């Protein structure tokens, strides 16, 4: 029996881990222990996912959230190292590109514990993004790299990573979307807003490049004001704090609501007209649920969606946002660029046999 120590801490990692933890539980040769770094800590950013998605309770909760990049990553690194030294797992598994990802990978690699990286090989080629630093370093620390797309696989090969360490599994977020969509449900407050299914736009904004720039954030809200349909915007705490600080008031048709759980978010994605986002995960979920996506960034890691014509990059340009909202494209149908929904099972099998 091998022990996998999973290190996670931020919202998108709970979604990915929900799919993989279930597959590990079904694999007799593996057992999983979870470290939650505490990077995301509000109940609506953390607990709700563990409850709704039935993720196993973390064995360790570090309570390290907030603060600068160095302070957060450094404190997580120190605490994860202590746990790894005492538990000596066979593998450490990390997801995506957050500070918790890098802290887990670095702590393990220095102790010669092999690292498995889920969602490896993604690149924006923008080193000003903290995520780009985290994902490049994590990929080069990892022993096993699970990639969601062929493009990610080719990127890792270009960077000199040995082909036998790279496994093209598909995207575990597709596994999660397919598994949980049967349980999708509207938020309790949805009817009270007077919106109809199909009659609203769904928006999320949290990326540092947008929230740390008053000009970009103001430009985005200027662009959103052109929408003819109401916009529902579940607000990430980072963005809420910036809006409060800047005293920025969105236009009347933009409805700010607290972050929602995954089952509610899935329902909103399935029932909106168009998705507007700067999130990585939400860009793909728009495609999984057959919705066109406007991405409020200058580049994306998920370039295949742009190539397919279902994702449009507008950056924070108010005119391009308004132009898109006045003539949104037709809903796409979901193809197979992200695999067949069985990525998590493949990951568990490879780990058991490695
Ligand atoms: C992090 C990830 C980003 C990911 C995002 C998912 C890094 C560098 N960034 O960004 O890649 O896309 O999570 O949502 O790891 N806060 C709260 N309550 C919470 C969580 C955060 O109030 O539960 C506030 C804190 O003031 C914190 C700020 O949000 O300082 C930013 O949180 P942080 O985890 O540093 O970065 P995110 O923007 O969430
Ligand atoms: N999500 C959610 N509720 C929300 C906003 C997002 O459940 O209010 C989910 C979303 O469906 C996706 C994941 O959170 O599965 C994406 O996380 P986020 O956008 O925070 O991070 P990113 O993917 O950009 O790293």
CSV table of C-alpha atoms and ligand atoms in Angstrom, one decimal:
chain,number,residue,atom,x,y,z
A,1,UNK,CA,0.0,0.0,0.0
A,2,UNK,CA,1.4,3.4,-1.1
A,3,UNK,CA,0.6,6.6,0.8
A,4,UNK,CA,-0.1,9.7,-1.3
A,5,UNK,CA,0.2,13.0,0.6
A,6,UNK,CA,-1.9,15.5,-1.3
A,7,UNK,CA,-1.1,19.2,-0.7
A,8,UNK,CA,-3.9,21.7,-1.5
A,9,UNK,CA,-5.2,25.0,-0.3
A,10,UNK,CA,-7.1,27.0,-2.9
A,11,UNK,CA,-10.6,26.7,-4.5
A,12,UNK,CA,-9.6,25.3,-7.9
A,13,UNK,CA,-7.5,22.6,-6.1
A,14,UNK,CA,-10.5,21.4,-4.1
A,15,UNK,CA,-12.4,20.9,-7.4
A,16,UNK,CA,-9.5,18.9,-9.0
A,17,UNK,CA,-8.9,16.9,-5.8
A,18,UNK,CA,-12.5,16.0,-5.5
A,19,UNK,CA,-12.2,13.9,-8.8
A,20,UNK,CA,-8.7,12.5,-8.0
A,21,UNK,CA,-9.4,11.7,-4.3
A,22,UNK,CA,-12.4,9.6,-5.3
A,23,UNK,CA,-10.3,7.7,-7.8
A,24,UNK,CA,-7.6,7.1,-5.2
A,25,UNK,CA,-10.2,5.8,-2.7
A,26,UNK,CA,-11.3,3.2,-5.3
A,27,UNK,CA,-7.7,2.1,-5.9
A,28,UNK,CA,-6.8,-0.7,-3.4
A,29,UNK,CA,-3.1,-0.1,-3.7
A,30,UNK,CA,-3.2,3.5,-2.6
A,31,UNK,CA,-4.2,5.5,0.5
A,32,UNK,CA,-4.4,9.3,0.7
A,33,UNK,CA,-3.6,11.8,3.4
A,34,UNK,CA,-4.4,15.5,2.8
A,35,UNK,CA,-2.6,18.6,3.9
A,36,UNK,CA,-4.8,21.8,3.6
A,37,UNK,CA,-2.5,24.8,3.7
A,38,UNK,CA,-5.3,27.2,4.6
A,39,UNK,CA,-4.5,29.5,1.6
A,40,UNK,CA,-8.3,29.8,1.1
A,41,UNK,CA,-10.1,29.9,4.4
A,42,UNK,CA,-13.5,31.5,4.2
A,43,UNK,CA,-16.2,28.8,4.5
A,44,UNK,CA,-17.5,29.8,1.0
A,45,UNK,CA,-14.0,29.4,-0.4
A,46,UNK,CA,-13.1,26.1,1.3
A,47,UNK,CA,-15.6,24.2,3.6
A,48,UNK,CA,-18.4,24.3,1.1
A,49,UNK,CA,-16.3,22.3,-1.4
A,50,UNK,CA,-15.3,19.6,1.1
A,51,UNK,CA,-19.0,19.2,2.1
A,52,UNK,CA,-20.7,19.3,-1.3
A,53,UNK,CA,-18.1,17.4,-3.2
A,54,UNK,CA,-17.4,14.8,-0.4
A,55,UNK,CA,-13.7,15.4,-0.4
A,56,UNK,CA,-12.0,13.5,2.5
A,57,UNK,CA,-11.3,15.6,5.5
A,58,UNK,CA,-7.7,16.9,5.6
A,59,UNK,CA,-5.4,15.1,8.1
A,60,UNK,CA,-3.5,18.4,8.6
A,61,UNK,CA,-4.8,22.0,8.4
A,62,UNK,CA,-2.0,24.5,8.4
A,63,UNK,CA,-4.0,27.7,8.6
A,64,UNK,CA,-1.5,29.7,6.4
A,65,UNK,CA,-3.5,32.1,4.3
A,66,UNK,CA,-3.1,35.8,3.3
A,67,UNK,CA,0.1,37.7,3.4
A,68,UNK,CA,2.7,38.3,0.7
A,69,UNK,CA,3.9,35.6,-1.7
A,70,UNK,CA,7.1,35.0,0.2
A,71,UNK,CA,5.5,35.0,3.6
A,72,UNK,CA,2.7,32.6,2.6
A,73,UNK,CA,4.9,30.2,0.5
A,74,UNK,CA,7.7,30.2,3.1
A,75,UNK,CA,5.5,29.4,6.1
A,76,UNK,CA,3.6,26.7,4.1
A,77,UNK,CA,7.0,25.2,3.1
A,78,UNK,CA,8.2,25.1,6.7
A,79,UNK,CA,5.1,23.5,8.0
A,80,UNK,CA,4.7,21.0,5.1
A,81,UNK,CA,8.3,19.9,5.6
A,82,UNK,CA,7.7,19.0,9.3
A,83,UNK,CA,4.7,16.8,8.3
A,84,UNK,CA,6.6,15.1,5.5
A,85,UNK,CA,9.5,14.3,7.8
A,86,UNK,CA,7.2,12.6,10.3
A,87,UNK,CA,4.9,10.9,7.8
A,88,UNK,CA,7.4,9.9,5.1
A,89,UNK,CA,4.7,9.4,2.3
A,90,UNK,CA,5.6,7.5,-0.9
A,91,UNK,CA,4.4,10.4,-3.1
A,92,UNK,CA,3.5,14.1,-2.7
A,93,UNK,CA,0.7,15.2,-5.1
A,94,UNK,CA,0.1,18.8,-6.0
A,95,UNK,CA,-2.4,20.5,-8.3
A,96,UNK,CA,-2.1,23.4,-10.7
A,97,UNK,CA,-0.2,26.6,-10.0
A,98,UNK,CA,-0.9,28.3,-6.6
A,99,UNK,CA,1.5,29.1,-3.8
A,100,UNK,CA,0.3,25.9,-2.1
A,101,UNK,CA,1.4,23.9,-5.2
A,102,UNK,CA,4.9,25.3,-5.1
A,103,UNK,CA,5.3,25.0,-1.3
A,104,UNK,CA,4.2,21.3,-1.5
A,105,UNK,CA,6.5,20.4,-4.4
A,106,UNK,CA,9.5,22.2,-3.0
A,107,UNK,CA,9.2,20.7,0.5
A,108,UNK,CA,8.9,17.2,-1.0
A,109,UNK,CA,11.7,17.5,-3.6
A,110,UNK,CA,14.2,18.7,-1.0
A,111,UNK,CA,13.4,15.6,1.1
A,112,UNK,CA,13.7,13.3,-2.0
A,113,UNK,CA,10.1,12.4,-1.9
A,114,UNK,CA,8.8,12.1,-5.5
A,115,UNK,CA,6.3,14.7,-6.6
A,116,UNK,CA,3.3,14.1,-8.8
A,117,UNK,CA,1.9,17.2,-10.5
A,118,UNK,CA,-1.6,17.3,-11.8
A,119,UNK,CA,-2.3,19.8,-14.5
A,120,UNK,CA,1.3,20.0,-15.6
A,121,UNK,CA,2.6,21.7,-18.7
A,122,UNK,CA,0.4,24.8,-18.8
A,123,UNK,CA,2.0,28.0,-19.8
A,124,UNK,CA,0.9,31.6,-20.3
A,125,UNK,CA,4.5,32.7,-21.1
A,126,UNK,CA,3.9,35.7,-18.9
A,127,UNK,CA,6.4,35.6,-16.0
A,128,UNK,CA,4.6,38.6,-14.3
A,129,UNK,CA,1.9,36.1,-13.3
A,130,UNK,CA,2.7,34.4,-9.9
A,131,UNK,CA,1.0,31.3,-11.3
A,132,UNK,CA,3.5,31.0,-14.2
A,133,UNK,CA,6.5,31.0,-11.7
A,134,UNK,CA,4.7,28.4,-9.6
A,135,UNK,CA,3.9,26.1,-12.5
A,136,UNK,CA,7.3,26.2,-14.2
A,137,UNK,CA,9.1,25.5,-11.0
A,138,UNK,CA,6.7,22.7,-10.0
A,139,UNK,CA,7.0,21.0,-13.4
A,140,UNK,CA,10.7,20.9,-13.1
A,141,UNK,CA,10.6,19.5,-9.5
A,142,UNK,CA,8.1,16.8,-10.4
A,143,UNK,CA,8.9,13.1,-11.1
A,144,UNK,CA,5.4,12.4,-12.6
A,145,UNK,CA,3.7,15.0,-14.7
A,146,UNK,CA,0.0,14.5,-15.5
A,147,UNK,CA,-0.9,16.7,-18.5
A,148,UNK,CA,-4.5,17.7,-19.6
A,149,UNK,CA,-3.8,18.3,-23.3
A,150,UNK,CA,-1.4,17.4,-26.1
A,151,UNK,CA,-0.2,21.0,-26.2
A,152,UNK,CA,0.9,20.7,-22.5
A,153,UNK,CA,2.7,17.5,-23.3
A,154,UNK,CA,4.6,19.0,-26.2
A,155,UNK,CA,5.5,22.1,-24.1
A,156,UNK,CA,7.1,19.9,-21.4
A,157,UNK,CA,9.1,17.9,-24.0
A,158,UNK,CA,10.3,21.2,-25.5
A,159,UNK,CA,11.6,22.1,-21.9
A,160,UNK,CA,13.6,18.9,-21.8
A,161,UNK,CA,11.5,16.8,-19.4
A,162,UNK,CA,11.9,13.1,-20.1
A,163,UNK,CA,8.9,11.7,-22.1
A,164,UNK,CA,8.6,8.7,-19.7
A,165,UNK,CA,7.7,11.1,-16.8
A,166,UNK,CA,4.9,12.8,-18.8
A,167,UNK,CA,1.4,11.2,-18.9
A,168,UNK,CA,-1.4,12.6,-21.1
A,169,UNK,CA,-4.5,11.9,-19.0
A,170,UNK,CA,-7.0,14.5,-19.9
A,171,UNK,CA,-8.3,17.1,-17.6
A,172,UNK,CA,-9.5,16.2,-14.1
A,173,UNK,CA,-11.8,19.2,-14.2
A,174,UNK,CA,-13.8,17.5,-16.9
A,175,UNK,CA,-14.1,14.4,-14.7
A,176,UNK,CA,-15.5,16.7,-11.9
A,177,UNK,CA,-17.9,18.6,-14.3
A,178,UNK,CA,-19.4,15.3,-15.6
A,179,UNK,CA,-19.7,13.7,-12.2
A,180,UNK,CA,-21.3,16.6,-10.3
A,181,UNK,CA,-23.5,18.1,-13.1
A,182,UNK,CA,-26.3,15.7,-12.2
A,183,UNK,CA,-26.4,17.4,-8.7
A,184,UNK,CA,-26.2,21.0,-10.0
A,185,UNK,CA,-28.7,23.3,-8.3
A,186,UNK,CA,-29.6,27.0,-8.4
A,187,UNK,CA,-28.4,29.1,-5.5
A,188,UNK,CA,-31.2,29.6,-2.9
A,189,UNK,CA,-31.4,33.3,-3.8
A,190,UNK,CA,-31.6,32.9,-7.6
A,191,UNK,CA,-35.4,33.3,-8.0
A,192,UNK,CA,-35.4,36.4,-5.7
A,193,UNK,CA,-33.1,38.2,-8.2
A,194,UNK,CA,-35.9,38.0,-10.9
A,195,UNK,CA,-33.6,36.4,-13.5
A,196,UNK,CA,-34.6,33.6,-15.8
A,197,UNK,CA,-32.5,30.6,-16.7
A,198,UNK,CA,-30.8,31.5,-20.0
A,199,UNK,CA,-31.4,35.2,-19.4
A,200,UNK,CA,-28.2,36.3,-17.6
A,201,UNK,CA,-24.5,36.4,-18.0
A,202,UNK,CA,-22.2,34.8,-15.5
A,203,UNK,CA,-19.0,36.6,-14.5
A,204,UNK,CA,-16.0,35.9,-12.2
A,205,UNK,CA,-13.0,38.2,-11.7
A,206,UNK,CA,-10.1,37.5,-9.3
A,207,UNK,CA,-6.8,37.4,-11.3
A,208,UNK,CA,-4.1,39.5,-9.7
A,209,UNK,CA,-3.3,41.4,-12.9
A,210,UNK,CA,-7.0,42.7,-12.9
A,211,UNK,CA,-7.6,43.2,-9.2
A,212,UNK,CA,-4.2,44.8,-8.4
A,213,UNK,CA,-4.7,47.4,-11.2
A,214,UNK,CA,-7.4,50.0,-10.4
A,215,UNK,CA,-7.3,51.0,-14.1
A,216,UNK,CA,-7.9,47.5,-15.4
A,217,UNK,CA,-10.6,46.8,-12.9
A,218,UNK,CA,-12.4,50.1,-13.7
A,219,UNK,CA,-12.1,49.4,-17.5
A,220,UNK,CA,-13.6,45.9,-17.0
A,221,UNK,CA,-16.6,47.3,-15.2
A,222,UNK,CA,-16.9,50.0,-17.8
A,223,UNK,CA,-17.1,47.3,-20.5
A,224,UNK,CA,-19.6,45.2,-18.5
A,225,UNK,CA,-21.9,48.1,-18.3
A,226,UNK,CA,-22.7,47.6,-22.1
A,227,UNK,CA,-24.4,44.3,-21.4
A,228,UNK,CA,-28.1,44.1,-22.2
A,229,UNK,CA,-28.8,41.1,-20.0
A,230,UNK,CA,-28.2,41.2,-16.2
A,231,UNK,CA,-24.8,40.0,-15.0
A,232,UNK,CA,-24.4,37.7,-12.0
A,233,UNK,CA,-21.0,38.1,-10.4
A,234,UNK,CA,-20.1,35.8,-7.5
A,235,UNK,CA,-17.4,37.9,-5.9
A,236,UNK,CA,-14.0,36.5,-4.9
A,237,UNK,CA,-12.9,38.0,-1.6
A,238,UNK,CA,-9.8,39.5,-3.2
A,239,UNK,CA,-12.0,41.4,-5.7
A,240,UNK,CA,-14.5,42.4,-3.0
A,241,UNK,CA,-11.7,43.9,-0.9
A,242,UNK,CA,-10.3,45.9,-4.0
A,243,UNK,CA,-13.8,47.2,-4.9
A,244,UNK,CA,-14.3,48.4,-1.3
A,245,UNK,CA,-10.9,50.0,-1.2
A,246,UNK,CA,-11.4,51.8,-4.5
A,247,UNK,CA,-15.1,52.5,-3.8
A,248,UNK,CA,-15.8,51.3,-7.2
A,249,UNK,CA,-19.5,50.8,-7.9
A,250,UNK,CA,-20.5,48.5,-10.8
A,251,UNK,CA,-23.4,49.5,-13.1
A,252,UNK,CA,-26.9,48.6,-12.0
A,253,UNK,CA,-27.2,45.4,-14.1
A,254,UNK,CA,-24.2,43.9,-12.4
A,255,UNK,CA,-25.4,41.8,-9.4
A,256,UNK,CA,-22.6,41.2,-6.9
A,257,UNK,CA,-23.2,38.0,-4.8
A,258,UNK,CA,-21.0,36.0,-2.4
A,259,UNK,CA,-18.9,33.2,-3.8
A,260,UNK,CA,-21.1,30.1,-4.5
A,261,UNK,CA,-20.4,26.4,-4.0
A,262,UNK,CA,-19.4,24.1,-6.9
A,263,UNK,CA,-22.9,22.7,-7.4
A,264,UNK,CA,-24.5,26.2,-7.6
A,265,UNK,CA,-21.6,27.4,-9.8
A,266,UNK,CA,-22.2,24.5,-12.2
A,267,UNK,CA,-25.9,25.3,-12.4
A,268,UNK,CA,-25.1,28.9,-13.1
A,269,UNK,CA,-22.7,27.9,-15.9
A,270,UNK,CA,-25.2,25.5,-17.4
A,271,UNK,CA,-28.0,28.1,-17.3
A,272,UNK,CA,-26.3,31.4,-18.2
A,273,UNK,CA,-26.2,32.8,-21.7
A,274,UNK,CA,-22.4,33.6,-21.8
A,275,UNK,CA,-19.5,33.2,-19.4
A,276,UNK,CA,-17.2,36.2,-18.7
A,277,UNK,CA,-14.1,35.4,-16.6
A,278,UNK,CA,-10.5,35.7,-15.9
A,279,UNK,CA,-10.4,32.3,-14.1
A,280,UNK,CA,-8.5,29.4,-15.6
A,281,UNK,CA,-11.0,26.7,-14.5
A,282,UNK,CA,-14.1,28.7,-15.4
A,283,UNK,CA,-12.9,29.1,-19.1
A,284,UNK,CA,-12.9,25.3,-19.4
A,285,UNK,CA,-16.2,24.8,-17.6
A,286,UNK,CA,-17.9,27.2,-20.0
A,287,UNK,CA,-16.8,24.9,-22.8
A,288,UNK,CA,-17.8,21.7,-20.9
A,289,UNK,CA,-21.3,23.1,-20.4
A,290,UNK,CA,-21.6,24.5,-24.0
A,291,UNK,CA,-21.3,28.2,-23.3
A,292,UNK,CA,-19.3,30.8,-25.2
A,293,UNK,CA,-16.6,32.5,-23.0
A,294,UNK,CA,-15.2,36.0,-23.0
A,295,UNK,CA,-11.8,36.0,-21.1
A,296,UNK,CA,-10.8,39.2,-19.4
A,297,UNK,CA,-7.1,38.5,-20.0
A,298,UNK,CA,-4.4,39.3,-22.6
A,299,UNK,CA,-3.4,35.7,-22.9
A,300,UNK,CA,-4.6,32.2,-21.7
A,301,UNK,CA,-3.0,28.9,-20.9
A,302,UNK,CA,-6.0,27.2,-22.5
A,303,UNK,CA,-5.2,28.3,-26.1
A,304,UNK,CA,-7.1,25.4,-27.7
A,305,UNK,CA,-10.4,27.1,-26.8
A,306,UNK,CA,-9.3,30.3,-28.5
A,307,UNK,CA,-8.2,28.2,-31.6
A,308,UNK,CA,-11.7,26.5,-31.6
A,309,UNK,CA,-13.3,30.0,-31.6
A,310,UNK,CA,-15.3,29.4,-28.4
A,311,UNK,CA,-13.1,31.6,-26.2
A,312,UNK,CA,-12.4,35.3,-27.0
A,313,UNK,CA,-9.6,37.2,-25.2
A,314,UNK,CA,-10.5,40.9,-24.7
A,315,UNK,CA,-8.1,41.8,-22.0
A,316,UNK,CA,-9.5,44.6,-19.9
A,317,UNK,CA,-10.3,46.7,-23.0
A,318,UNK,CA,-13.8,48.3,-22.4
A,319,UNK,CA,-14.5,48.6,-26.1
A,320,UNK,CA,-13.7,45.1,-26.9
A,321,UNK,CA,-15.7,43.8,-24.0
A,322,UNK,CA,-18.7,45.9,-25.0
A,323,UNK,CA,-18.4,44.8,-28.7
A,324,UNK,CA,-18.4,41.1,-27.6
A,325,UNK,CA,-21.4,41.6,-25.3
A,326,UNK,CA,-23.4,43.3,-28.0
A,327,UNK,CA,-22.9,40.3,-30.4
A,328,UNK,CA,-22.0,37.2,-28.4
A,329,UNK,CA,-21.2,34.1,-30.5
A,330,UNK,CA,-23.3,31.0,-30.6
A,331,UNK,CA,-23.0,28.3,-27.9
A,332,UNK,CA,-20.3,25.8,-28.7
A,333,UNK,CA,-20.7,22.0,-28.4
A,334,UNK,CA,-18.1,20.3,-26.2
A,335,UNK,CA,-15.6,18.1,-28.0
A,336,UNK,CA,-12.8,15.9,-26.6
A,337,UNK,CA,-9.8,18.2,-26.3
A,338,UNK,CA,-9.8,17.6,-22.5
A,339,UNK,CA,-10.1,13.8,-22.6
A,340,UNK,CA,-13.0,11.5,-21.9
A,341,UNK,CA,-13.7,12.3,-18.2
A,342,UNK,CA,-11.6,9.4,-16.9
A,343,UNK,CA,-8.4,11.3,-16.2
A,344,UNK,CA,-8.5,10.8,-12.4
A,345,UNK,CA,-8.8,7.0,-12.7
A,346,UNK,CA,-5.7,7.0,-15.0
A,347,UNK,CA,-3.8,9.1,-12.5
A,348,UNK,CA,-4.6,6.8,-9.6
A,349,UNK,CA,-3.6,3.7,-11.7
A,350,UNK,CA,-0.3,5.3,-12.8
A,351,UNK,CA,0.5,6.2,-9.2
A,352,UNK,CA,-0.2,2.7,-8.0
A,353,UNK,CA,2.1,1.2,-10.6
A,354,UNK,CA,5.0,3.8,-10.3
B,1,LIG,C1,-5.1,32.2,-5.6
B,1,LIG,C2,-4.0,31.7,-6.6
B,1,LIG,C3,-4.6,31.8,-8.0
B,1,LIG,C4,-5.9,31.1,-8.2
B,1,LIG,C5,-6.9,31.6,-7.1
B,1,LIG,C6,-8.1,30.8,-7.1
B,1,LIG,C7,-1.7,32.1,-5.9
B,1,LIG,C8,-0.5,33.0,-6.2
B,1,LIG,N1,-2.8,32.5,-6.5
B,1,LIG,O1,-5.3,33.6,-5.9
B,1,LIG,O2,-3.6,31.2,-8.9
B,1,LIG,O3,-6.4,31.4,-9.4
B,1,LIG,O4,-6.3,31.5,-5.8
B,1,LIG,O5,-9.2,31.4,-6.5
B,1,LIG,O6,-1.6,31.1,-5.3
B,1,LIG,N2,-8.9,35.9,0.8
B,1,LIG,C9,-9.9,35.9,1.7
B,1,LIG,N3,-10.6,34.7,2.0
B,1,LIG,C10,-10.2,33.6,1.5
B,1,LIG,C11,-9.2,33.6,0.5
B,1,LIG,C12,-8.5,34.7,0.2
B,1,LIG,O7,-10.3,36.9,2.3
B,1,LIG,O8,-10.8,32.5,1.8
B,1,LIG,C13,-8.3,37.2,0.5
B,1,LIG,C14,-7.1,37.5,1.4
B,1,LIG,O9,-7.1,38.9,1.6
B,1,LIG,C15,-5.9,37.3,0.5
B,1,LIG,C16,-6.5,37.6,-0.9
B,1,LIG,O10,-7.8,37.2,-0.9
B,1,LIG,O11,-4.8,38.1,0.8
B,1,LIG,C17,-5.8,36.8,-2.0
B,1,LIG,O12,-5.8,35.4,-1.7
B,1,LIG,P1,-4.6,34.5,-2.3
B,1,LIG,O13,-4.8,33.1,-1.9
B,1,LIG,O14,-3.3,35.1,-1.9
B,1,LIG,O15,-4.7,34.7,-3.8
B,1,LIG,P2,-5.9,34.5,-4.8
B,1,LIG,O16,-6.2,35.8,-5.5
B,1,LIG,O17,-7.0,33.8,-4.1
B,2,LIG,N1,-16.1,28.4,-8.5
B,2,LIG,C1,-17.1,28.1,-7.6
B,2,LIG,N2,-17.8,29.2,-7.1
B,2,LIG,C2,-17.5,30.5,-7.4
B,2,LIG,C3,-16.5,30.7,-8.4
B,2,LIG,C4,-15.8,29.6,-8.9
B,2,LIG,O1,-17.4,27.0,-7.2
B,2,LIG,O2,-18.1,31.4,-6.9
B,2,LIG,C5,-15.3,27.2,-9.0
B,2,LIG,C6,-15.4,27.1,-10.5
B,2,LIG,O3,-16.6,26.4,-10.9
B,2,LIG,C7,-14.1,26.3,-10.8
B,2,LIG,C8,-13.2,26.8,-9.7
B,2,LIG,O4,-14.0,27.3,-8.7
B,2,LIG,O5,-14.3,24.9,-10.6
B,2,LIG,C9,-12.2,27.8,-10.3
B,2,LIG,O6,-11.6,28.5,-9.3
B,2,LIG,P1,-11.0,29.9,-9.5
B,2,LIG,O7,-11.7,30.6,-10.5
B,2,LIG,O8,-11.0,30.5,-8.1
B,2,LIG,O9,-9.5,29.7,-9.8
B,2,LIG,P2,-8.6,29.4,-11.2
B,2,LIG,O10,-9.3,28.3,-11.9
B,2,LIG,O11,-8.6,30.7,-11.9
B,2,LIG,O12,-7.3,29.1,-10.7
